[in-house]
Short mmCIF file of C-alpha atoms and ligand atoms in Angstrom, two decimals:
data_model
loop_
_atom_site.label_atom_id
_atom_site.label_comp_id
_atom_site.label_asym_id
_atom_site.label_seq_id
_atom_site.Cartn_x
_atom_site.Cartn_y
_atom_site.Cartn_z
CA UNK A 1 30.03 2.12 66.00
CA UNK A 2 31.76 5.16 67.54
CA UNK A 3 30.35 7.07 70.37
CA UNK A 4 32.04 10.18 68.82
CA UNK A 5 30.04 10.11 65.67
CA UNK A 6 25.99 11.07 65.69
CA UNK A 7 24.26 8.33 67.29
CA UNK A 8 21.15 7.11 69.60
CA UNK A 9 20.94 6.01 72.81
CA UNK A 10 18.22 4.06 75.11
CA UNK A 11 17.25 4.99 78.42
CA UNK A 12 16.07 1.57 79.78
CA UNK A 13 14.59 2.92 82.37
CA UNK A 14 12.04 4.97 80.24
CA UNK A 15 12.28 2.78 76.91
CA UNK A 16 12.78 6.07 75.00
CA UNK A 17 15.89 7.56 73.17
CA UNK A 18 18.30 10.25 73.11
CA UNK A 19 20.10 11.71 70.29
CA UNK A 20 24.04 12.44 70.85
CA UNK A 21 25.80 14.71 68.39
CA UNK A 22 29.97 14.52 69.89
CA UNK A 23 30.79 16.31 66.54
CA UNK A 24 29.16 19.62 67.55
CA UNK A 25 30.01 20.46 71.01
CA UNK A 26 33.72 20.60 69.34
CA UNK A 27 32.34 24.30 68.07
CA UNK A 28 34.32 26.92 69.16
CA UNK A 29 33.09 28.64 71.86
CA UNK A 30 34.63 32.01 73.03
CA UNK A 31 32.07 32.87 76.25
CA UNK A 32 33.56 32.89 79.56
CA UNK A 33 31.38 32.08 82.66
CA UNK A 34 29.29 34.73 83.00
CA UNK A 35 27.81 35.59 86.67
CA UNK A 36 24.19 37.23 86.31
CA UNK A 37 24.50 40.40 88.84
CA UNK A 38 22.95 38.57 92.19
CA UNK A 39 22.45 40.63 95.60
CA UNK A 40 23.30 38.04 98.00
CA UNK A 41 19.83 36.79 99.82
CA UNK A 42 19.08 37.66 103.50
CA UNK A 43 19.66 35.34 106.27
CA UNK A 44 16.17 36.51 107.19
CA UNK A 45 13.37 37.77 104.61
CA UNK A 46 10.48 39.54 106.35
CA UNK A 47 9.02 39.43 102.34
CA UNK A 48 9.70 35.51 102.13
CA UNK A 49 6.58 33.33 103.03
CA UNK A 50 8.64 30.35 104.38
CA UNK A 51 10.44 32.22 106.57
CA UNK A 52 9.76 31.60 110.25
CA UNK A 53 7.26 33.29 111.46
CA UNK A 54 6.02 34.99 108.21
CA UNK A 55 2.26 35.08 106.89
CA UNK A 56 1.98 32.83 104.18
CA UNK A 57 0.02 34.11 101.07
CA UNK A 58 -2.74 32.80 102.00
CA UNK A 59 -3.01 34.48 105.24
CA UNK A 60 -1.92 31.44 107.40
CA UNK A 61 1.27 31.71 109.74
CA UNK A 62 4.50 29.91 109.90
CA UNK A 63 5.50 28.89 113.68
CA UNK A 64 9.14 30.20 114.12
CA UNK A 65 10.63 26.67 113.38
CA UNK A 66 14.16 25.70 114.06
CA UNK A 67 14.93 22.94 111.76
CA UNK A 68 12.80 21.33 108.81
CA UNK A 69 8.52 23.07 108.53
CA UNK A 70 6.17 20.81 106.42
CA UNK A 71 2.70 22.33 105.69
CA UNK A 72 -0.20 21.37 103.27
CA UNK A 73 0.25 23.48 100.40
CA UNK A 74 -2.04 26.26 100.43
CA UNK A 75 -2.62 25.97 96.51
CA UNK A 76 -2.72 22.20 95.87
CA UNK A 77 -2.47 20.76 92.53
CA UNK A 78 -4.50 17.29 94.06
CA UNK A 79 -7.19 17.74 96.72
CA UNK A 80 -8.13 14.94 98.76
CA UNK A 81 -12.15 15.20 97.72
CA UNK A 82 -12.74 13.31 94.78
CA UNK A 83 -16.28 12.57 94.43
CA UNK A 84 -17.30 15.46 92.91
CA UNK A 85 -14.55 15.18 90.18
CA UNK A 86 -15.55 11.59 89.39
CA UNK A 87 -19.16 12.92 88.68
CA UNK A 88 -18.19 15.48 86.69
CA UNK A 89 -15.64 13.02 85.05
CA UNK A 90 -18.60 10.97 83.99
CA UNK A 91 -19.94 13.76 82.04
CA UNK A 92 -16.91 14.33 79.74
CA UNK A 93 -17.02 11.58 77.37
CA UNK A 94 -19.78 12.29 74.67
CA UNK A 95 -22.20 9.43 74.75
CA UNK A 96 -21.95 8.13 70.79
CA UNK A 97 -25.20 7.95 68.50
CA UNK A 98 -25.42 4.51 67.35
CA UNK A 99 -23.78 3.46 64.60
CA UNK A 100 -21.19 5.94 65.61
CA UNK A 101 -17.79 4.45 67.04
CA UNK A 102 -17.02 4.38 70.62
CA UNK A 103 -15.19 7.43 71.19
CA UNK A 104 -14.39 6.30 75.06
CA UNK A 105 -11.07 6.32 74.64
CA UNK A 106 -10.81 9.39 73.04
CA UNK A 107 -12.00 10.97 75.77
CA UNK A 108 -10.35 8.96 79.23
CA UNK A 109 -10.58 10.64 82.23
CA UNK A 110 -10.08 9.54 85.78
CA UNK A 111 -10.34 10.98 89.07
CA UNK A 112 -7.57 11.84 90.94
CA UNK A 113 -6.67 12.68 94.12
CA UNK A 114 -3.92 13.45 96.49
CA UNK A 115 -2.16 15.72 99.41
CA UNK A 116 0.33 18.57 98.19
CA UNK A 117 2.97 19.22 100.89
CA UNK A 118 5.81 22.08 100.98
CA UNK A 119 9.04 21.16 103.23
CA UNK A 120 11.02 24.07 104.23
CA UNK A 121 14.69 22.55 105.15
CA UNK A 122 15.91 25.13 107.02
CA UNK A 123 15.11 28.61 109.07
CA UNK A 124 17.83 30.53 107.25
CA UNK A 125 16.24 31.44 104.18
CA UNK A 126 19.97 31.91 102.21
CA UNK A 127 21.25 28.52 102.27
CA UNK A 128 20.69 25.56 99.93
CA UNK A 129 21.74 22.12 100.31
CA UNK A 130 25.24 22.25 99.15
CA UNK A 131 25.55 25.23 101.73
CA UNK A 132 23.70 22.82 104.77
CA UNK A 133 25.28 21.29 107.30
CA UNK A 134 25.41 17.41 107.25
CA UNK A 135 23.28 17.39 110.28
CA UNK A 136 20.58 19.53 108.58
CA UNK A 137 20.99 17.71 105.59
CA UNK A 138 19.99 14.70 107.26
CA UNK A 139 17.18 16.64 108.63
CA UNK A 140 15.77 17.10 105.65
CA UNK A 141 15.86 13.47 104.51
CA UNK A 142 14.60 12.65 107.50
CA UNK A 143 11.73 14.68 106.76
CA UNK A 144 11.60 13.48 103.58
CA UNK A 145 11.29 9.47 105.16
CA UNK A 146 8.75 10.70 107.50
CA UNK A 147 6.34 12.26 104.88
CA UNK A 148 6.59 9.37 102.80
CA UNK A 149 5.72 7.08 105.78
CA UNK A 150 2.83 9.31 106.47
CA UNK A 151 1.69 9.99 102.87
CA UNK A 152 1.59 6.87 101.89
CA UNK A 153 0.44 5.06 104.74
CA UNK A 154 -3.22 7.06 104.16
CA UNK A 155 -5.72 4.89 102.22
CA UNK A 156 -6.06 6.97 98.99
CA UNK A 157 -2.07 7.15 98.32
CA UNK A 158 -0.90 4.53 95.44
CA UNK A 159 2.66 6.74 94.99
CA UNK A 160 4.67 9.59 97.19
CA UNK A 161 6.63 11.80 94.93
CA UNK A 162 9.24 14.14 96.66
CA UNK A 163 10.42 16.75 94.22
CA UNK A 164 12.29 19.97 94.72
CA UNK A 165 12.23 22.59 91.95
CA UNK A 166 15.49 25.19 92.17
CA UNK A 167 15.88 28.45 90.89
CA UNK A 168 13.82 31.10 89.14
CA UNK A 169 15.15 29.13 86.03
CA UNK A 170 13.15 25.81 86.84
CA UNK A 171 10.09 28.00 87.96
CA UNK A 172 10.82 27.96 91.58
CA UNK A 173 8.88 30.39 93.53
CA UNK A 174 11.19 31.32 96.15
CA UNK A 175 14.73 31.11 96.91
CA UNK A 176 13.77 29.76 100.53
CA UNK A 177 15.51 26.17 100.34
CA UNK A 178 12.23 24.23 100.16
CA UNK A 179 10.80 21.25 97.84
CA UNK A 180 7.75 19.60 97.97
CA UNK A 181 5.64 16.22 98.64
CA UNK A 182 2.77 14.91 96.23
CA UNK A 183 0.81 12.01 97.70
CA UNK A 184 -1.12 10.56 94.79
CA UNK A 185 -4.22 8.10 94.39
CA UNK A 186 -2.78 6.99 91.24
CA UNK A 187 1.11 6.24 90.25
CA UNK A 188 2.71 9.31 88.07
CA UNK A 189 3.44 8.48 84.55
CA UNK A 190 7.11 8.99 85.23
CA UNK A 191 7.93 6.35 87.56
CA UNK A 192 4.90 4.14 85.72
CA UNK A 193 7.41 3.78 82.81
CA UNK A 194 10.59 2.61 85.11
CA UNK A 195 8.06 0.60 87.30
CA UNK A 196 6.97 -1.11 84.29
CA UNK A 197 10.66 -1.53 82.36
CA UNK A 198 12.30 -2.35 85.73
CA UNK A 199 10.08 -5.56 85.99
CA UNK A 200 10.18 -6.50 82.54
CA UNK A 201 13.88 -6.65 83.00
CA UNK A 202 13.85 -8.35 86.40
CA UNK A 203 11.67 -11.09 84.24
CA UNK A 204 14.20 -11.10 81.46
CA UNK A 205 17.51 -11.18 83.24
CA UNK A 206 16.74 -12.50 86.64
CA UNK A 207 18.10 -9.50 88.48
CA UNK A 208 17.38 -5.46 89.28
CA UNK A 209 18.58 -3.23 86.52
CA UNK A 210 20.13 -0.19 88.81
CA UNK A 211 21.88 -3.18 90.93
CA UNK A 212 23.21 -4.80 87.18
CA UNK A 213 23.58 -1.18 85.61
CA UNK A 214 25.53 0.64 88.75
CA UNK A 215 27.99 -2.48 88.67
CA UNK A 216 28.67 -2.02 85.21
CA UNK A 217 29.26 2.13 85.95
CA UNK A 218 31.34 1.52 89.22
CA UNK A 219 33.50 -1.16 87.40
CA UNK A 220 33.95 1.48 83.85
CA UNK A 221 33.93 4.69 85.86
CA UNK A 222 33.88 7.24 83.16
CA UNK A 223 30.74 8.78 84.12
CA UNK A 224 30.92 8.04 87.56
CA UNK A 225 30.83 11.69 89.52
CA UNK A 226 30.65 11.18 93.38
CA UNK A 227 30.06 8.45 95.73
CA UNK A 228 30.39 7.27 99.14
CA UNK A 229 29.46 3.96 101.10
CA UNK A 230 25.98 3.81 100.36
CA UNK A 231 25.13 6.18 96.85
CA UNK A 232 26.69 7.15 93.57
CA UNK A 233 25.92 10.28 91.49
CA UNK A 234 27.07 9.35 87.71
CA UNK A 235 25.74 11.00 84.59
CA UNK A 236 23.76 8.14 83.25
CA UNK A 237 24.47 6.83 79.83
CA UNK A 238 21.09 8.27 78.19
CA UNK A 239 21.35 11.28 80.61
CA UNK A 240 19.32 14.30 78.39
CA UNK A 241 20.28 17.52 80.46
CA UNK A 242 24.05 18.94 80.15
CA UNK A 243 24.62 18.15 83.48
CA UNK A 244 21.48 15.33 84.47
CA UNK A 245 23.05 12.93 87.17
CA UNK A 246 21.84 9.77 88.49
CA UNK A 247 22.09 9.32 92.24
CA UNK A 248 21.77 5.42 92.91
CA UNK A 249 21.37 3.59 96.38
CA UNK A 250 24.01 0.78 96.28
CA UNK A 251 22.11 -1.59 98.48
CA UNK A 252 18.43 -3.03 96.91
CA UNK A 253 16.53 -0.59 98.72
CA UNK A 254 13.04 0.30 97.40
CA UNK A 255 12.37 3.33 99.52
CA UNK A 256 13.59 6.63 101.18
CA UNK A 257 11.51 4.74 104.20
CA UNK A 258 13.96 1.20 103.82
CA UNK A 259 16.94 3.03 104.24
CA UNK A 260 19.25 3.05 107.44
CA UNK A 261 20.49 5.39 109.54
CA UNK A 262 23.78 5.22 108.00
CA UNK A 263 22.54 5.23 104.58
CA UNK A 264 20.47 8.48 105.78
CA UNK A 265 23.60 9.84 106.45
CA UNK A 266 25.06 8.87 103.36
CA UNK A 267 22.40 10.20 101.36
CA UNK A 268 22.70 13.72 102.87
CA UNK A 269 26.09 13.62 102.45
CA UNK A 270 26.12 12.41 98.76
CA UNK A 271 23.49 15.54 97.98
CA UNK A 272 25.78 17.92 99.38
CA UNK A 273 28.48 17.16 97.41
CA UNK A 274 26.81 16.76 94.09
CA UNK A 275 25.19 19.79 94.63
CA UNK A 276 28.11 21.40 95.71
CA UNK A 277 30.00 20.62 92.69
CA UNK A 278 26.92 22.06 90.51
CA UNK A 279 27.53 24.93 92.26
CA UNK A 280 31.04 25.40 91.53
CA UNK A 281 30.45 24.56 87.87
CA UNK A 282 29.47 28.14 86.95
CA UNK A 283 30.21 29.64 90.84
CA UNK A 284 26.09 30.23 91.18
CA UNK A 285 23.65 28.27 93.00
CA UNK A 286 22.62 25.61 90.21
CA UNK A 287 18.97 25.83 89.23
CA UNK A 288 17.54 22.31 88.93
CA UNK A 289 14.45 20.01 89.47
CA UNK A 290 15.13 17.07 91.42
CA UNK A 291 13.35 14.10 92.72
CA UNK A 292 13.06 10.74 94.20
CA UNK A 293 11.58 7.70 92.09
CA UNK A 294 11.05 4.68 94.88
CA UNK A 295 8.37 2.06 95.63
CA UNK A 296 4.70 2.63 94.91
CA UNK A 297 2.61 2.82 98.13
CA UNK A 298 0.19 0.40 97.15
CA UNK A 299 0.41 -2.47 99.40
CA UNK A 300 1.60 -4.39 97.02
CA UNK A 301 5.17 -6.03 97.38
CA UNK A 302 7.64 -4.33 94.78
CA UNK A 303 10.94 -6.41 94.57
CA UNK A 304 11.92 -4.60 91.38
CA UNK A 305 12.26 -1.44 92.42
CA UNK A 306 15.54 0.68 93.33
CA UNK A 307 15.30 3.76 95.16
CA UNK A 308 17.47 7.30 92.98
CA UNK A 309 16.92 10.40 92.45
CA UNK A 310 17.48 12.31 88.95
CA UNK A 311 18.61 15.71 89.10
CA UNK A 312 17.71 17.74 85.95
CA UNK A 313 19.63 20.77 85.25
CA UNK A 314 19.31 22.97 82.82
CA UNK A 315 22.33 25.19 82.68
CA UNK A 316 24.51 24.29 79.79
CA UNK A 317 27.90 26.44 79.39
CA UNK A 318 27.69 29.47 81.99
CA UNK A 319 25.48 30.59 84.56
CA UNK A 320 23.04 32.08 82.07
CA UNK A 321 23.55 29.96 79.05
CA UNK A 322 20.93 27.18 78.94
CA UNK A 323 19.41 23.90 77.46
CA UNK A 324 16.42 24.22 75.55
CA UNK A 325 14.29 21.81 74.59
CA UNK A 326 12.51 23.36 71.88
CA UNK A 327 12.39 22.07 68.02
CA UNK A 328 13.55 19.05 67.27
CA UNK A 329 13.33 17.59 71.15
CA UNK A 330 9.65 18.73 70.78
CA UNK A 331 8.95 17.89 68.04
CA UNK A 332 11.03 14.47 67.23
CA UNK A 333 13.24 13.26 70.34
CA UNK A 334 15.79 14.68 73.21
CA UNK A 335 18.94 15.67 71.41
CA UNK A 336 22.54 16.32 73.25
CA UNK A 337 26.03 18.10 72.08
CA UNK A 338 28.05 17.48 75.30
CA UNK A 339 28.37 13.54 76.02
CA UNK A 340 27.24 13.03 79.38
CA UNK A 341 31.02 11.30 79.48
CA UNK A 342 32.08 14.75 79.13
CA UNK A 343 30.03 16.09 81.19
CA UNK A 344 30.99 13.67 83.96
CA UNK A 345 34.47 14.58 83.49
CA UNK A 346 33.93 18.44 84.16
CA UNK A 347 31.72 17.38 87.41
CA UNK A 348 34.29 14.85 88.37
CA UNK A 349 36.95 17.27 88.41
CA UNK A 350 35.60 20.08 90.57
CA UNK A 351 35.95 20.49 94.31
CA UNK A 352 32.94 18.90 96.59
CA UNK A 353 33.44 22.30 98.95
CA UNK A 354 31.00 24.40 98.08
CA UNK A 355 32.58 27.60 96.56
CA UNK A 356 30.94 29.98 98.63
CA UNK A 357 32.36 27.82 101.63
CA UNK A 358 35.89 27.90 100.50
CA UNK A 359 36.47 25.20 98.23
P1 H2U B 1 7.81 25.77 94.18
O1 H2U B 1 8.79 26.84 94.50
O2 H2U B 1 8.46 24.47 93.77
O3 H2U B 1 6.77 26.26 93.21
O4 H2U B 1 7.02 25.41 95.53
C1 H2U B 1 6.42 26.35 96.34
C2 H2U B 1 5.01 25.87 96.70
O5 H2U B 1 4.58 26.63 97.81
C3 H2U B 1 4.00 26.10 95.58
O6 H2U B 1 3.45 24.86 95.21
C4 H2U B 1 3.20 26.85 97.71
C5 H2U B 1 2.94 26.99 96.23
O7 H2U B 1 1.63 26.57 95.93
N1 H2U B 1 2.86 28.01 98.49
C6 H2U B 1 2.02 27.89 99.57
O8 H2U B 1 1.51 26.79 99.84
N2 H2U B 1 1.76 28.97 100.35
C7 H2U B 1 2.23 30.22 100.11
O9 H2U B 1 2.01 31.13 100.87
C8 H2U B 1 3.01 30.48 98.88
C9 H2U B 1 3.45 29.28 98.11
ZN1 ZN B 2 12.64 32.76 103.57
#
């Protein structure tokens, strides 16, 4: 089979495929990068509520922090009372008149509840990662370790999920370099798939798949993007996003809390320069939603899991020109043009000084 002709592909970490059409991102294409019209953002928003010292919109006030601000999301998606829901959970499923089926599972609910947390990772409210210092990078994952730690050392959390969401384009609400913490009482159904196809194939083969799969990418290299002593950012093999990248810890670790202070360091370096190359794809700060996937906080040992973080992008050829997935990924499966070899290639070949910085 030829990987330039129409064909599938399987994420292993999901169990699902992708559809990769080679033949059509060989379409002409006249557009040149296009910059939307951007008024560069203060150092200092008086409007922004993350800023220090600002009233929040819901009327509480930020202290005039120096470094990284967590706070308890003031709209929370989970709340941490649950006993309520679970009553009024018991009430949803229709109770069947005999000799009707059981329609229980046609009508599963569950309680579920959590702690929503917002991390600012910096005072100045212009700069994003790529733009960060190392230091303040490692701030931030420092942060990151700490709310994990804390999260999911409280009795109701089965799963931590850090996630940051950036750019108006991925529905962020504010350019004030920020992402969030979820602290679950039940594991999210995205990392339930790897959990679940990461220790069926630590039962088949004997071994981790990230370890087996990020030997196999290190040794090829053709999607391989950045990497240092400790991670690798590669466009994975059944990546669905233009530019979707794969960060990977290279030792077994299972969590952002496992890893040392010189793999801290290495992880805030390796987001700077992957982000930092996103940036100078299409010279504008790269909209994307991140996040971590690591060890369920269960108390309940996890040798099977590998901490990484996908990054999900979905600019595709300028810096207004995006990814869809409408129709036939809707409606059928994910479907791709650009190969994510391709795509590697472009990433691989940029500068890891962020343009705005002088690279
Ligand atoms: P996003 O930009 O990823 O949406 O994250 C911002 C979060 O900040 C969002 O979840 C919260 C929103 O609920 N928020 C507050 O907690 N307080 C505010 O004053 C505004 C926004
Ligand atoms: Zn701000």
């Amino acid at each position: 089979m030829s990987l330039d002709s129409p064909h599938r592909r399987l994420n292993p970490l999901t169990g699902e495929w992708l559809l990769v059409s080679p033949h059509r991102a060989r379409r002409p294409w006249l557009g040149q990068v296009e910059k939307p019209p951007s008024e560069p953002l203060l150092v200092y928003d008086p409007a922004c509520y993350l800023c220090p010292g600002n009233e929040r919109a819901a009327g509480r006030r930020n202290p005039a922090y120096k470094s990284t601000f967590v706070f308890d999301n003031d709209y929370p998606a989970l709340l941490l009372e649950d006993i309520e829901t679970m009553q009024a959970l018991a009430d949803v499923v229709p109770s069947p008149a005999p000799p009707s089926p059981n329609l229980s599972s046609l009508f599963k609910a569950q309680p579920a509840s959590g702690l929503c947390r917002v991390v600012c990772f910096s005072p100045r409210h212009d700069l994003s990662l790529p733009e960060l210092s190392q230091p303040e990078v490692e701030a931030v994952v420092r942060t990151w370790i700490e709310q994990t730690a804390e999260l999911g050392g409280m009795d109701f959390c089965k799963y931590v999920q850090v996630f940051e969401n950036k750019g108006a384009m991925m529905g962020a609400s504010n350019p004030h370099p920020h992402s969030q913490i979820w602290g679950s009482s039940y594991i999210p159904t995205e990392p339930a798939k790897e959990h679940s196809a990461l220790g069926e194939y630590m039962r088949r083969e004997g071994s981790c798949l990230l370890c087996d799969y990020l030997v196999a990418e290190r040794a090829n290299g053709e999607r391989l993007i950045a990497s240092n002593a400790h991670f690798t950012a590669l466009a994975p093999f059944w990546a669905i996003w233009p530019f979707e990248t794969l960060l990977v810890a290279h030792r077994h670790a299972a969590s952002l809390t496992d890893l040392s202070v010189e793999e801290v360091a290495g992880l805030a370096d390796i987001l700077r320069r992957l982000t930092a190359r996103y940036d100078n794809l299409f010279e504008v700060s790269f909209p994307y939603s991140m996040g971590f996937h690591q060890a369920p906080t269960d108390s309940t040992p996890h040798p099977e899991l590998h901490l990484h973080a996908h990054f999900y992008p979905p600019l595709l050829r300028s810096a207004t020109v995006r990814k869809f997935m409408v129709g036939y990924e809707m409606l059928a499966m994910p479907q791709r043009d650009l190969t994510p070899e391709s795509a590697a290639e472009r990433l691989r070949g940029l500068s890891d000084v962020h343009y705005q910085l002088g690279g």
